XYZ file of C-alpha atoms in Angstrom:
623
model
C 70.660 -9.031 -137.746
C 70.048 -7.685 -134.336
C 70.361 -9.865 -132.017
C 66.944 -11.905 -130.597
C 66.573 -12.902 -126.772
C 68.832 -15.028 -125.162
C 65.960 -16.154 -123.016
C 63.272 -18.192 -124.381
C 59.952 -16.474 -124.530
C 57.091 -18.116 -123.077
C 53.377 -17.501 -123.823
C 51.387 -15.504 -121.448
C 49.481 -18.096 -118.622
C 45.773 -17.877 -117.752
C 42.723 -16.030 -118.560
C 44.322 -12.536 -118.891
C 47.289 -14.093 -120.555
C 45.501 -15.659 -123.277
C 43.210 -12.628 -123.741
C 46.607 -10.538 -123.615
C 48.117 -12.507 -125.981
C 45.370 -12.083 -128.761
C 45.344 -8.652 -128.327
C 49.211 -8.896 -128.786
C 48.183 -10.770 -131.907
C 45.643 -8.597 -132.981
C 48.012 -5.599 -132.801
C 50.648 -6.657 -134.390
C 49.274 -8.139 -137.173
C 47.261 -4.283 -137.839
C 50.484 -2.888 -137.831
C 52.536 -5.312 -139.929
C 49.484 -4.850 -142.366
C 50.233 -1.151 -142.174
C 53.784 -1.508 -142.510
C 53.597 -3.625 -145.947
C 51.119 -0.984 -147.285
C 53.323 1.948 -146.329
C 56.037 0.418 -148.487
C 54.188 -0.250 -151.219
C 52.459 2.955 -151.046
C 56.326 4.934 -151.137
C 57.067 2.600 -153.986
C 54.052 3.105 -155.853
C 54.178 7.292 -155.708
C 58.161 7.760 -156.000
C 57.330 5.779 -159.140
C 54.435 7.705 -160.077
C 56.769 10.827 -159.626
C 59.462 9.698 -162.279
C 57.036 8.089 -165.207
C 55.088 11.746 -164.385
C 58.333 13.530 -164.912
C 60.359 12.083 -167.307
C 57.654 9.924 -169.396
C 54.940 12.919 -169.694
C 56.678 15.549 -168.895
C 54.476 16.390 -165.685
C 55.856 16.159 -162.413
C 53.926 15.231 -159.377
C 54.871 18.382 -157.498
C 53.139 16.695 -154.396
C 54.690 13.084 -154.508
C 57.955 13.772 -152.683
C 55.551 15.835 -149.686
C 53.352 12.615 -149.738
C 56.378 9.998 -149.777
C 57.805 12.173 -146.783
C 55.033 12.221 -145.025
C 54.548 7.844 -145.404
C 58.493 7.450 -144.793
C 58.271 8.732 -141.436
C 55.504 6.938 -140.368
C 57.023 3.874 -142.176
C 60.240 4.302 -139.970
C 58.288 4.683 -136.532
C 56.109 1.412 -137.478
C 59.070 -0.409 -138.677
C 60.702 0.263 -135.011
C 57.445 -0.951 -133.240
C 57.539 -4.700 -135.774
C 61.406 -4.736 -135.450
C 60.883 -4.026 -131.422
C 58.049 -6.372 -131.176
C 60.384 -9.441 -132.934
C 63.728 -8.790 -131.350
C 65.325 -7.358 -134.085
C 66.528 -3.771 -133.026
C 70.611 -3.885 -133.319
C 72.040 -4.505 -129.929
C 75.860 -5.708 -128.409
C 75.156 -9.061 -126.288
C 79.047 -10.023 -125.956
C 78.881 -9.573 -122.095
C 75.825 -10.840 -121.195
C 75.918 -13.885 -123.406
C 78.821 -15.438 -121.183
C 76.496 -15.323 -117.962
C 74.233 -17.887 -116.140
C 70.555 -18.226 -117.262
C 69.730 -16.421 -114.473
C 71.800 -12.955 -114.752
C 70.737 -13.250 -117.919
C 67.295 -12.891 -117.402
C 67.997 -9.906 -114.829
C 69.896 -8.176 -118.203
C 67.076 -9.443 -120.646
C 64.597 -7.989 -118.333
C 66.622 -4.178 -117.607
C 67.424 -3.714 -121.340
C 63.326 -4.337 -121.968
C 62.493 -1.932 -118.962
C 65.078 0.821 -120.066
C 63.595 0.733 -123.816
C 60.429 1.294 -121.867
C 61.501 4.099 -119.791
C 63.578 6.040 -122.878
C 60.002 5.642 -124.728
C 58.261 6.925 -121.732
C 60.410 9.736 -120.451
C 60.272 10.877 -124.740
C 56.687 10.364 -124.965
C 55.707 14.032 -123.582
C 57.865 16.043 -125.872
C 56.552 13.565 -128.850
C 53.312 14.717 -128.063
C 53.660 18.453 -127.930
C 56.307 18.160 -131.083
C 53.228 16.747 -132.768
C 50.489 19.399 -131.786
C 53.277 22.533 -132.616
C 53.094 20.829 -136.434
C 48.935 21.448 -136.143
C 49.213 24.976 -137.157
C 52.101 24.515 -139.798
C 50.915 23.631 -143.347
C 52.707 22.063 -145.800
C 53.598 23.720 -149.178
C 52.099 21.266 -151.898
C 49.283 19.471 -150.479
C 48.145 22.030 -148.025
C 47.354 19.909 -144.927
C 48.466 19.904 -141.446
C 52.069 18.962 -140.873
C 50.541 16.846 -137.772
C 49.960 13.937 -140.003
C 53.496 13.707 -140.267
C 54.419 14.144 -137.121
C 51.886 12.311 -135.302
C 53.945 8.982 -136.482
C 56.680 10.048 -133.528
C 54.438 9.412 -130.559
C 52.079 6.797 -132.392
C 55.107 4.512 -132.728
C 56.547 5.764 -129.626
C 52.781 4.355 -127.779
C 53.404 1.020 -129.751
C 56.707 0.373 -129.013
C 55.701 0.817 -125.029
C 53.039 -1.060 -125.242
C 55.310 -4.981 -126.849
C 57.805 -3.711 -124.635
C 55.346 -4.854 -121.419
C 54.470 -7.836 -123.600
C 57.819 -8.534 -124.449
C 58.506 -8.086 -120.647
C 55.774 -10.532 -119.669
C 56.744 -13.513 -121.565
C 60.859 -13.317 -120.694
C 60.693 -12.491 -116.695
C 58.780 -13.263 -113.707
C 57.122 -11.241 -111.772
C 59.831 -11.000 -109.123
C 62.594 -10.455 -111.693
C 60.649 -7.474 -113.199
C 59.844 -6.034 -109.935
C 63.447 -6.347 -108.741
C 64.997 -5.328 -112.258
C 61.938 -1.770 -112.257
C 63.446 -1.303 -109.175
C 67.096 -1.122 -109.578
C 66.443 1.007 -112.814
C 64.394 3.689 -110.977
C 66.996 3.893 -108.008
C 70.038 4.221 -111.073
C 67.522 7.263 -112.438
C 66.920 8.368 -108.394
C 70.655 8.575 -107.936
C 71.349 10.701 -111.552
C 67.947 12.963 -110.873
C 69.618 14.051 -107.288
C 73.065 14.656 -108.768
C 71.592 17.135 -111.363
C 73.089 20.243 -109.495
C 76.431 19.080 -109.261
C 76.399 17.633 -112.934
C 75.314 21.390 -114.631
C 78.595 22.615 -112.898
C 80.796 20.326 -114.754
C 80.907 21.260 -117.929
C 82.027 19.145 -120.879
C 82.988 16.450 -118.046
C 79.626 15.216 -118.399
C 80.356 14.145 -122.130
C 81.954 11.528 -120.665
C 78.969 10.599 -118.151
C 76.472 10.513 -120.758
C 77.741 9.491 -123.691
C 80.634 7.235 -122.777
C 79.372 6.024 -119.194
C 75.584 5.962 -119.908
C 75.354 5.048 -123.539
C 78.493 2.843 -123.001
C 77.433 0.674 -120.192
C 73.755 0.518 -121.553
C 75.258 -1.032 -125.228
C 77.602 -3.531 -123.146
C 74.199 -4.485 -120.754
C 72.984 -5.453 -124.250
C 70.119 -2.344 -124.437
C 69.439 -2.083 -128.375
C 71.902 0.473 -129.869
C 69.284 2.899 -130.649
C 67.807 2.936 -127.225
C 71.317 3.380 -125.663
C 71.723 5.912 -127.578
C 68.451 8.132 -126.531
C 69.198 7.263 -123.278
C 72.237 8.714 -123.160
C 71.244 12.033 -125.110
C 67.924 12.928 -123.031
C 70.312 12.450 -119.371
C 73.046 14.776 -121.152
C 70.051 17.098 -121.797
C 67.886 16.370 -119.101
C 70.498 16.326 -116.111
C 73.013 18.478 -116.716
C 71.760 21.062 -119.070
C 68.805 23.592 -119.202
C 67.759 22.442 -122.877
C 64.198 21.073 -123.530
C 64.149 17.342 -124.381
C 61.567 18.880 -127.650
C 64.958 19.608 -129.029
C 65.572 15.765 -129.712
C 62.039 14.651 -131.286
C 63.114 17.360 -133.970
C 66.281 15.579 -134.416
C 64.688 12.397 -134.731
C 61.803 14.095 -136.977
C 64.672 15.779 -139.239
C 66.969 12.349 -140.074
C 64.505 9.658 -140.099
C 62.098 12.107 -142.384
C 65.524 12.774 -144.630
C 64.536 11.706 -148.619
C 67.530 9.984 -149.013
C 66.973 7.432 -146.295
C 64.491 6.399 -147.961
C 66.357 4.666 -150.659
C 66.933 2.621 -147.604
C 63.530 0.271 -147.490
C 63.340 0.410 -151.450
C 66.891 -1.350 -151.743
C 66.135 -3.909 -148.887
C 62.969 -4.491 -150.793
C 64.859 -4.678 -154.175
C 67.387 -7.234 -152.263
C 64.848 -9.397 -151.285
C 62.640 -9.521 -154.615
C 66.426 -10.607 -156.233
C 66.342 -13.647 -154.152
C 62.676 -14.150 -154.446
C 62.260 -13.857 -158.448
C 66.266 -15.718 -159.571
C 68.154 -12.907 -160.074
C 70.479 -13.413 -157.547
C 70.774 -17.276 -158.408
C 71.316 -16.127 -161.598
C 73.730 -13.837 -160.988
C 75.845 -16.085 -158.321
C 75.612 -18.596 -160.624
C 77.882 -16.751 -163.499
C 80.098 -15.202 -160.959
C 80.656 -18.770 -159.350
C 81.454 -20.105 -162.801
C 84.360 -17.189 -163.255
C 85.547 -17.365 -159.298
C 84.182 -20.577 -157.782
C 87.356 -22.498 -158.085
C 89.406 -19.455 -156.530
C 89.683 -19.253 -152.707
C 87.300 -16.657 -150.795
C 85.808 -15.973 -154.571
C 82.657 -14.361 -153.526
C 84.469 -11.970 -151.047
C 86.164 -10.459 -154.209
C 82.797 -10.412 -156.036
C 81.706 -8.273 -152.789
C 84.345 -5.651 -152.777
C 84.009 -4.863 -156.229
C 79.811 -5.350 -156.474
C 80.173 -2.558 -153.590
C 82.456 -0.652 -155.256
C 80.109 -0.475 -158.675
C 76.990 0.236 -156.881
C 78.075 2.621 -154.495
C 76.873 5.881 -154.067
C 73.456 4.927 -156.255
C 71.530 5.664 -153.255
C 73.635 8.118 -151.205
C 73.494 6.338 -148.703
C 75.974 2.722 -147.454
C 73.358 1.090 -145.636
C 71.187 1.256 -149.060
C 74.553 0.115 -150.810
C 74.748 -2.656 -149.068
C 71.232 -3.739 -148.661
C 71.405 -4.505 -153.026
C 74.485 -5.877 -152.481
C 74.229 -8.740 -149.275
C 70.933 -10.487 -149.830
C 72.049 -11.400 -153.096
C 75.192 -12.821 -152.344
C 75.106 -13.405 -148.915
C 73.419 -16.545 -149.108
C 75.431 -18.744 -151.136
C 78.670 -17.147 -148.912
C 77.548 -18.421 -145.816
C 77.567 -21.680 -147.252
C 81.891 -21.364 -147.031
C 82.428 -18.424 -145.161
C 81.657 -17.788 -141.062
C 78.739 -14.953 -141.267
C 80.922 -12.808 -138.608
C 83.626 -12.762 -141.584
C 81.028 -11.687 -144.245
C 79.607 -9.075 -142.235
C 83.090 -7.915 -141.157
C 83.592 -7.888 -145.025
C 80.737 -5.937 -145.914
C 81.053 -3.263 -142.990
C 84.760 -2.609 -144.395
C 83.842 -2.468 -148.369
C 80.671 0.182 -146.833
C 83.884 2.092 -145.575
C 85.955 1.745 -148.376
C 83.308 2.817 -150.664
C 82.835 5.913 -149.073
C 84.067 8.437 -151.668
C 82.683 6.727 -154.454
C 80.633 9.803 -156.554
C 77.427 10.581 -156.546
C 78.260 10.309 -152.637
C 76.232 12.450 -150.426
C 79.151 13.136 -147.974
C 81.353 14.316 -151.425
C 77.919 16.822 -151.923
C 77.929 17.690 -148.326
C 81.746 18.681 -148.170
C 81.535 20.792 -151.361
C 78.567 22.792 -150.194
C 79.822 23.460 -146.677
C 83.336 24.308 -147.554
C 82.930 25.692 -151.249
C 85.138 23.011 -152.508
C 83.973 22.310 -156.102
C 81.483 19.169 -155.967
C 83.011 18.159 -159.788
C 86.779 17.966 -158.664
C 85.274 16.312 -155.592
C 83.498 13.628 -158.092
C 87.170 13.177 -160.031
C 88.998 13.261 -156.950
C 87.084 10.040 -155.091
C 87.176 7.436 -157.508
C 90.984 6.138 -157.227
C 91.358 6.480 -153.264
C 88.133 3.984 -152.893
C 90.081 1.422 -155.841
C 93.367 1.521 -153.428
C 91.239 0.814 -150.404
C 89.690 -1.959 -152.421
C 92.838 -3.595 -153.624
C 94.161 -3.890 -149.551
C 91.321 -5.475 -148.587
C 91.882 -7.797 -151.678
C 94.945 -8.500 -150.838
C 93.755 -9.198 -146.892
C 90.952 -11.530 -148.245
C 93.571 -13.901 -150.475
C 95.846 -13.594 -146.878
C 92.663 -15.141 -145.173
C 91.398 -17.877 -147.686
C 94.878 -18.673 -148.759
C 94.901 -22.162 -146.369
C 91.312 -22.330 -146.900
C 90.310 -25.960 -148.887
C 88.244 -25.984 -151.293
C 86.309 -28.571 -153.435
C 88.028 -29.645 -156.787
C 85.772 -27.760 -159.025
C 86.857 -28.143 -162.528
C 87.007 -24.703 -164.460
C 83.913 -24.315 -166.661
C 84.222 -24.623 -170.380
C 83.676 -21.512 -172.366
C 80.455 -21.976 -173.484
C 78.791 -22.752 -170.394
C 80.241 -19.083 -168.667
C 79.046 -17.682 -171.881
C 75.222 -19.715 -171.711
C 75.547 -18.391 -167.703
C 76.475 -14.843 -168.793
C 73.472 -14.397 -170.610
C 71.412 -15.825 -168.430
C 72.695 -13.627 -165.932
C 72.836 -10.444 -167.928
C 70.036 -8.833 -166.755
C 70.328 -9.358 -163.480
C 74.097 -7.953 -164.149
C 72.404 -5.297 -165.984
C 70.738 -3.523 -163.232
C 73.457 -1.787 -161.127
C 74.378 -0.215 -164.629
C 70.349 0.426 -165.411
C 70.482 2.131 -161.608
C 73.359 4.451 -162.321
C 72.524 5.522 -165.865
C 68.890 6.346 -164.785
C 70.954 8.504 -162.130
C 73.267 9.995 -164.266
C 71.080 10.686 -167.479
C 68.384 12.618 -164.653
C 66.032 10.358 -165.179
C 65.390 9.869 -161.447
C 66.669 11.207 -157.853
C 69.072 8.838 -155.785
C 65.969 7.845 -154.015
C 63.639 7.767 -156.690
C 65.918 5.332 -158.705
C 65.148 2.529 -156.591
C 62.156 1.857 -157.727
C 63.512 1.689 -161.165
C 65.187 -1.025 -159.668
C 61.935 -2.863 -158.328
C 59.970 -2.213 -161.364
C 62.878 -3.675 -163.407
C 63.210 -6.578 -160.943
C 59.168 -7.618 -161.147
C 59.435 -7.316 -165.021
C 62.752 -9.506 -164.773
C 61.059 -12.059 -162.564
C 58.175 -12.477 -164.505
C 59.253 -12.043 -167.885
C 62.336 -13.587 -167.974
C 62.968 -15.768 -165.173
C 59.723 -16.870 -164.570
C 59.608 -16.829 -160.739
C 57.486 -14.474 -158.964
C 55.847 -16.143 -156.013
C 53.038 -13.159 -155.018
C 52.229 -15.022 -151.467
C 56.039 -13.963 -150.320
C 55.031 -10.078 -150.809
C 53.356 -9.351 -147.900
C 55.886 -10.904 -146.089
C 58.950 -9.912 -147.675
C 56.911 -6.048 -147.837
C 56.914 -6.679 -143.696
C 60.635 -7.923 -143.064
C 61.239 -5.011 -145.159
C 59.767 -2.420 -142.702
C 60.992 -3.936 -139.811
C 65.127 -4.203 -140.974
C 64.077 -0.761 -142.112
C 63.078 0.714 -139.062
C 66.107 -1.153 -137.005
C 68.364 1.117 -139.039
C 66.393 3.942 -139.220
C 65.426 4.589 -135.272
C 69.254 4.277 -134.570
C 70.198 6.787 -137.446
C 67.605 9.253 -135.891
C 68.655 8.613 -132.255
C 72.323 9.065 -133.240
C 71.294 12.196 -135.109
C 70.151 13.246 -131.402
C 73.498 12.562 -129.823
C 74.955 14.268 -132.301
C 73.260 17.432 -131.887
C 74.089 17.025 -128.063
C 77.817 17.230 -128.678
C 77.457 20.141 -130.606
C 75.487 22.047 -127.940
C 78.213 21.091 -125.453
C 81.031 22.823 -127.316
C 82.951 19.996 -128.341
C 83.343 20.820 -131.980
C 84.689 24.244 -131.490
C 86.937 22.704 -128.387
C 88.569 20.045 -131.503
C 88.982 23.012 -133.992
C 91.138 24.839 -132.202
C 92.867 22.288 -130.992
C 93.943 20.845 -134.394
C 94.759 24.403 -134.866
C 97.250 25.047 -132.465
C 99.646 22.163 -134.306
C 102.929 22.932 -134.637
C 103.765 19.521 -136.541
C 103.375 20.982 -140.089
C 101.093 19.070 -142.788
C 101.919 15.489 -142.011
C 100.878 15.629 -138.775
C 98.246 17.939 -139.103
C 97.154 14.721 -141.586
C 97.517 12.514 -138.944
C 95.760 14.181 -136.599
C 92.752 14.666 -139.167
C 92.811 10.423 -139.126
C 92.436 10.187 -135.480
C 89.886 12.930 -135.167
C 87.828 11.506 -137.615
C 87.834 8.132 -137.069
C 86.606 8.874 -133.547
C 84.029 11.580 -134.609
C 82.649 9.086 -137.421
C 81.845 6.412 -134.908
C 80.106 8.828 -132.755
C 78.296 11.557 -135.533
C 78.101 9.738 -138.418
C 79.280 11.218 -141.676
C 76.820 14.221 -142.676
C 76.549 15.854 -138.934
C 80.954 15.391 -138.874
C 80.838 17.801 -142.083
C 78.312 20.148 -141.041
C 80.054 20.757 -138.036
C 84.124 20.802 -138.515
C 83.981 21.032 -142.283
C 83.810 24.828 -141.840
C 86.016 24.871 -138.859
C 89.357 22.557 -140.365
C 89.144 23.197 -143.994
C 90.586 26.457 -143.405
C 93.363 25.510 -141.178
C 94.233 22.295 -144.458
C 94.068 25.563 -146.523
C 96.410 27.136 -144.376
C 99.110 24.450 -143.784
C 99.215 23.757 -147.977
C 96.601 21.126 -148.206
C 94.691 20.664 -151.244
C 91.081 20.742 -150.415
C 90.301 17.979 -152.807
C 93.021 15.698 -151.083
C 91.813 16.748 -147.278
C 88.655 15.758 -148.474
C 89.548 12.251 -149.097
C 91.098 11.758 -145.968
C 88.579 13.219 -143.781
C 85.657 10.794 -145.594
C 87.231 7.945 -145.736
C 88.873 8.625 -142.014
C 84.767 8.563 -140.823
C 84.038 5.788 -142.711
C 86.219 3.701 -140.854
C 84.793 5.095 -137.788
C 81.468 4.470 -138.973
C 81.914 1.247 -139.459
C 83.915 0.417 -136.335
C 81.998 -1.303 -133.429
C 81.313 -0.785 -130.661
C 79.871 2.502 -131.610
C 79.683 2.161 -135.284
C 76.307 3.117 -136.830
C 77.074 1.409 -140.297
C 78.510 -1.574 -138.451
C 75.222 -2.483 -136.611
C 73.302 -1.516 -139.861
C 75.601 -4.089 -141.575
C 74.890 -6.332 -139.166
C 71.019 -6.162 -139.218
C 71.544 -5.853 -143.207
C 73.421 -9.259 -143.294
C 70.834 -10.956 -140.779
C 74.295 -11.440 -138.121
C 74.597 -11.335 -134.941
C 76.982 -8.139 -134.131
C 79.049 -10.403 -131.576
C 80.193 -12.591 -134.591
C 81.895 -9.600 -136.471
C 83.559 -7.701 -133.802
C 86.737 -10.200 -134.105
C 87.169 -10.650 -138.063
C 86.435 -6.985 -138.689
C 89.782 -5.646 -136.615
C 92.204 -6.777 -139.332
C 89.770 -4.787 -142.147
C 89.854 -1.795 -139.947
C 93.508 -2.338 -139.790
C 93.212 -2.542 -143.773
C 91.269 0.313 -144.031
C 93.604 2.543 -141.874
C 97.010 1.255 -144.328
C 94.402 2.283 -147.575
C 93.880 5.604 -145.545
C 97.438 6.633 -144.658
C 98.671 5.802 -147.964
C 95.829 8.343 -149.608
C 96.925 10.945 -146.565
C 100.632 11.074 -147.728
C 100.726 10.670 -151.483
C 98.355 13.156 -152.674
C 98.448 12.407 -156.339
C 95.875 9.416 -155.415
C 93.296 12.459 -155.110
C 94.752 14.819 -157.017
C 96.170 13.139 -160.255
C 93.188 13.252 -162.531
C 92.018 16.853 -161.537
C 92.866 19.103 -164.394
C-alpha cells in the first residue's frame, strides 16, 4: 500500500492534547462509520437496479443518479480515512536513506503541502458546490449540490488530520521552520508569475516535471503532487480559473465505472474472509505448487481471464491480488509480486469488454467489434513473455520437495474449489448475456460471494464487515483522489497545447510506417504515464489515427499498439497511475517494486514491438 510515516507518531501531550485527541477520535470514527455505510449503500442499490431490471422487468431509472451521487461522496471520505491512516500512495525512496532528523523536516513539508494544496483548492470547492444549487438532476429531481458538496466536505476533513497528523510527527520548531520554508518556495513562484505567463509551454516543464517531480521524490502523496503541480501551472502562469480543476476532479472520481473499483476491493476481501480464496489457492497449489514461481503463472493468466469485467485495471486487479497475494508472499519478495501484478494490469490492457477498446472506436470510428476480435491475441503474446521472464526468475529458486498430488485429491480440491473458480466466469457471462453493466456486475460478485460463504463454505465472520466495509473506502479513495487529480493534470496539458504540438510532430515523419510505429511506442508510453489511458484517446486519437490511415496502417492494428504502448506507461513508476494503484492494491510499499518491475517493463516493450511489426497478431482473426 501507500506508504505510512517513517516517523513514529506520538500522542498529543497535555490538557488540549488529550481533548484534541478525542475529538480526533470522535471524528474519525463518524466518518469511518459513514464510509462503511456509503459502501454498503452503492452495493445495496446497484443491486437493487439489476434484480429490478432483469428479474421484474422494472428498472430503477433513479439508482444509477443515487449510486453517483454516494460514489462521490464515498471517494472524498475514503481520501479523508486513507489521509487520516497514512495510506495515500506516495514515493519515499529518497527520503528513506536520510537521518531521523531530515526525515522529520520531509515528514513534516509533505504533511504541510497536502495542507496547503487542500487549502489553496478549498475556495473553488466551495463555489463549484453552490453553481450545482440551481442545477437539478434528471431522475430524482433534487439539487445537484448534494453531490457536489462531498468536494469541499472531504476537502475540510482532510485539512483538518492533516494538523493532527502534523501534531503528533513534528515539534513545534520543526513545523514552524518546515511552514516557513514552504510559504517562502510559494513567495518566490507567486513573484515570478509575470515572467512565467511569457514562457509558454516552457512552464510544462516547471510544473509538471519540476513541481510535481520534486514534490513525489520529497515523498508528498502522489495525488497531492499531482494537484500541486496542476493549480501552479494554472495559477502562475496562466489566466485560467482554478474552478476548472474541481470539475475535473468532480467528472473522474464521479465516473460509473470507477465505481466497480470499491465493489471489487470489497469482493477481494470477502474471498479471503468467507474461504474462497483458500479454496481456490488450495487447487491451484495442488496443479502448480511443485513448479517454481507457480502462483506468478496463476497471476498472469487469473488477470488475463478477468480482465476487462470491470473496465477498469485497478478493479482487475483488486479480484485478482487479495486472493492470491497472500499465500505468494509467503515465497515471493512483495516488491516482485507487485512488480508482477502492475505488468499483467499492462498486459491485459486490450483484453475486450475494455473501456479504452470502447473509447478508441467511438473517437476514431474504428468499429468497436473488430476492436473486440482484434485485442484478444496481442494481450496472450504479452502474457507468454512475461511467462517466459517469470520461469527466467524462479528458475534457481529452491523449493520444498512437494510430492505431486494424486488424482483424486486435485479432483476432491477441484470441486471444492469450483465455485470459487466459478465466479470470474459467473462475472463475465452476467456481462455478456446483459444481465448487468460492468459496474453493476460486481455486486453479482458480492452477492454470489456471501451466498458462497455461507452456504457452502461455511465461514462468514459478520464482526469483520464493518471493518473490511472501512479498509474498503479508504484503499478506495487512495486510488480514486489520484485518478481525479491526474484527470486535472491532464486537462492542464491539453490547455497548454501540447497535444496538438505531438500531432504534428508525428506528422511531419519522413521514416515511413515502421517508424511512424515506433514513434507511436515512445509517444505513448510517455503520454500513458502522464494522462492515463481514456484522456490519451480523447485527445490524439482524433489527431494520429488519420496520419496511421495515411501511412497504410490498419486501424485495428494501430489500435493495439497505441493501448498497450499506454499501458506500459501507466504502469511505469515514477509517474505511473496504475503502478501506485497496484501498489496500494497489493498493500506494498512502492519503493519495493520500482527495481523488479524494470525487467517486466522491458518484457512488456519486446510483447509490444513484436505486435507493432507483425500485424497479423491484430489482424488475423478479423474477417
Amino acid at each position: 500500500m501507500s506508504s505510512p510515516s517513517l516517523i513514529k507518531e506520538a500522542p498529543l501531550q497535555g490538557p488540549f492534547g488529550k481533548y484534541a485527541s478525542g475529538l480526533e477520535k470522535v471524528v474519525a470514527t463518524i466518518v469511518e462509520w459513514v464510509a462503511a455505510s456509503l459502501v454498503l449503500a452503492c452495493i445495496g442499490i446497484l443491486f437493487s437496479g439489476v434484480v429490478g431490471r432483469y428479474i421484474f422487468n422494472s428498472p430503477l431509472v433513479w439508482s444509477d443518479e443515487l449510486a453517483s451521487i454516494l460514489f462521490l461522496w464515498l471517494a472524498m471520505i475514503g481520501s479523508v480515512i486513507a489521509l487520516k491512516r497514512g495510506e495515500h500512495m506516495r514515493m519515499t525512496a529518497f527520503i528513506s536513506r536520510l537521518s531521523d532528523q531530515k526525515k522529520m523536516y520531509l515528514e513534516t513539508l509533505g504533511i504541510l503541502a497536502c495542507f496547503f494544496y487542500l487549502a489553496i483548492i478549498i475556495r473553488p470547492a466551495y463555489h463549484f458546490a453552490l453553481d450545482e444549487l440551481i442545477v437539478t438532476t434528471p431522475s430524482l429531481e433534487i439539487s445537484n449540490l448534494w453531490r457536489a458538496a462531498a468536494l469541499p466536505s472531504g476537502i475540510i476533513l482532510m485539512m483538518f488530520f492533516c494538523l493532527f497528523r502534523l501534531a503528533k510527527i513534528a515539534t513545534l520548531k520543526v513545523a514552524i521552520y518546515s511552514a516557513l520554508l514552504l510559504l517562502g518556495i510559494f513567495a518566490a513562484l507567486y513573484f515570478c508569475s509575470p515572467a512565467f505567463v511569457g514562457l509558454g509551454k516552457y512552464n510544462l516543464l516547471i510544473f509538471f516535471v519540476g513541481v510535481a517531480g520534486f514534490s513525489i521524490l520529497a515523498g508528498v502523496p502522489i495525488a497531492f503532487a499531482f494537484g500541486l503541480g496542476t493549480v501552479a501551472y494554472l495559477g502562475l502562469s496562466t489566466h485560467m480559473p482554478l474552478s476548472v480543476v474541481i470539475g475535473r476532479m468532480d467528472e473522474a472520481m464521479s465516473h460509473m465505472v470507477l465505481l466497480a473499483v470499491p465493489l471489487f476491493v470489497f469482493l477481494g476481501l470477502l474471498m479471503e474472509m468467507t474461504g474462497m480464496a483458500r479454496a481456490m489457492i488450495a487447487f491451484l497449489a495442488s496443479l502448480l505448487g511443485h513448479v517454481r514461481g507457480g502462483l506468478s503463472y496463476v497471476l498472469v493468466g487469473a488477470m488475463y481471464l478477468v480482465s476487462g469485467i470491470s473496465g477498469s485495471k485497478a478493479a482487475d486487479m483488486a479480484a485478482i491480488a487479495p486472493a492470491l497475494f497472500p499465500e505468494m508472499k509467503k515465497t515471493t519478495p512483495p516488491g516482485e509480486l507487485v512488480a508482477l501484478l502492475a505488468a499483467t494490469g499492462a498486459q491485459t490492457e486490450t483484453i475486450p469488454p475494455s473501456l479504452v477498446l470502447i473509447t478508441i472506436g467511438s473517437v476514431t470510428g474504428v468499429s468497436i467489434a473488430a476492436l473486440f476480435t482484434g485485442g484478444m491475441l496481442p494481450a496472450l503474446i504479452l502474457a507468454f513473455i512475461l511467462c517466459i521472464l517469470v520461469w527466467w526468475r524462479n528458475r534457481h529458486v529452491q523449493i520444498t520437495q512437494v510430492a505431486r498430488p494424486k488424482t483424486a485429491e486435485v479432483f476432491k480440491l477441484c470441486l471444492v474449489a469450483f465455485p470459487a473458480l466459478a465466479l470470474p466466469f459467473v462475472i463475465r457471462a452476467a456481462v455478456v448475456e446483459g444481465v448487468a453493466t460492468a459496474t453493476e456486475v460486481s455486486t453479482i460478485g458480492i452477492v454470489y460471494g456471501v451466498i458462497c460463504g455461507v452456504l457452502i463454505y461455511r465461514q462468514f465472520d459478520i464482526k469483520r464487515i464493518v471493518p473490511m466495509l472501512i479498509d474498503t473506502a479508504s484503499l478506495s479513495g487512495a486510488i480514486l483522489l489520484i485518478i481525479g487529480a491526474a484527470t486535472g493534470m491532464a486537462w492542464g496539458l491539453t490547455q497548454s497545447g501540447f497535444s496538438q504540438v505531438v500531432a504534428q510532430i508525428m506528422a511531419d515523419l519522413n521514416g515511413g510506417p515502421h517508424l511512424f510505429l515506433l514513434i507511436s511506442i515512445i509517444v505513448f508510453v510517455i503520454l500513458g504515464s502522464v494522462l492515463e489511458g481514456i484522456p490519451a484517446i480523447v485527445l490524439f486519437g482524433p489527431l494520429l489515427f488519420p496520419v496511421a490511415r495515411q501511412l497504410g496502417i490498419n486501424e485495428v492494428h494501430y489500435s493495439m499498439v497505441v493501448i498497450l504502448s499506454m499501458g506500459i506507461g501507466l504502469f511505469a513508476p515514477p509517474l505511473g497511475v496504475g503502478y501506485y494503484a497496484a501498489c496500494a492494491i497489493g498493500k506494498v510499499n512502492p519503493d519495493d517494486g520500482v527495481k523488479p518491475i524494470i525487467g517486466y517493463l522491458v518484457a512488456l516493450v519486446v510483447g509490444t514491438l513484436i505486435v507493432a511489426f507483425v500485424p497479423w497478431i491484430s489482424t488475423g482473426f478479423l474477417s
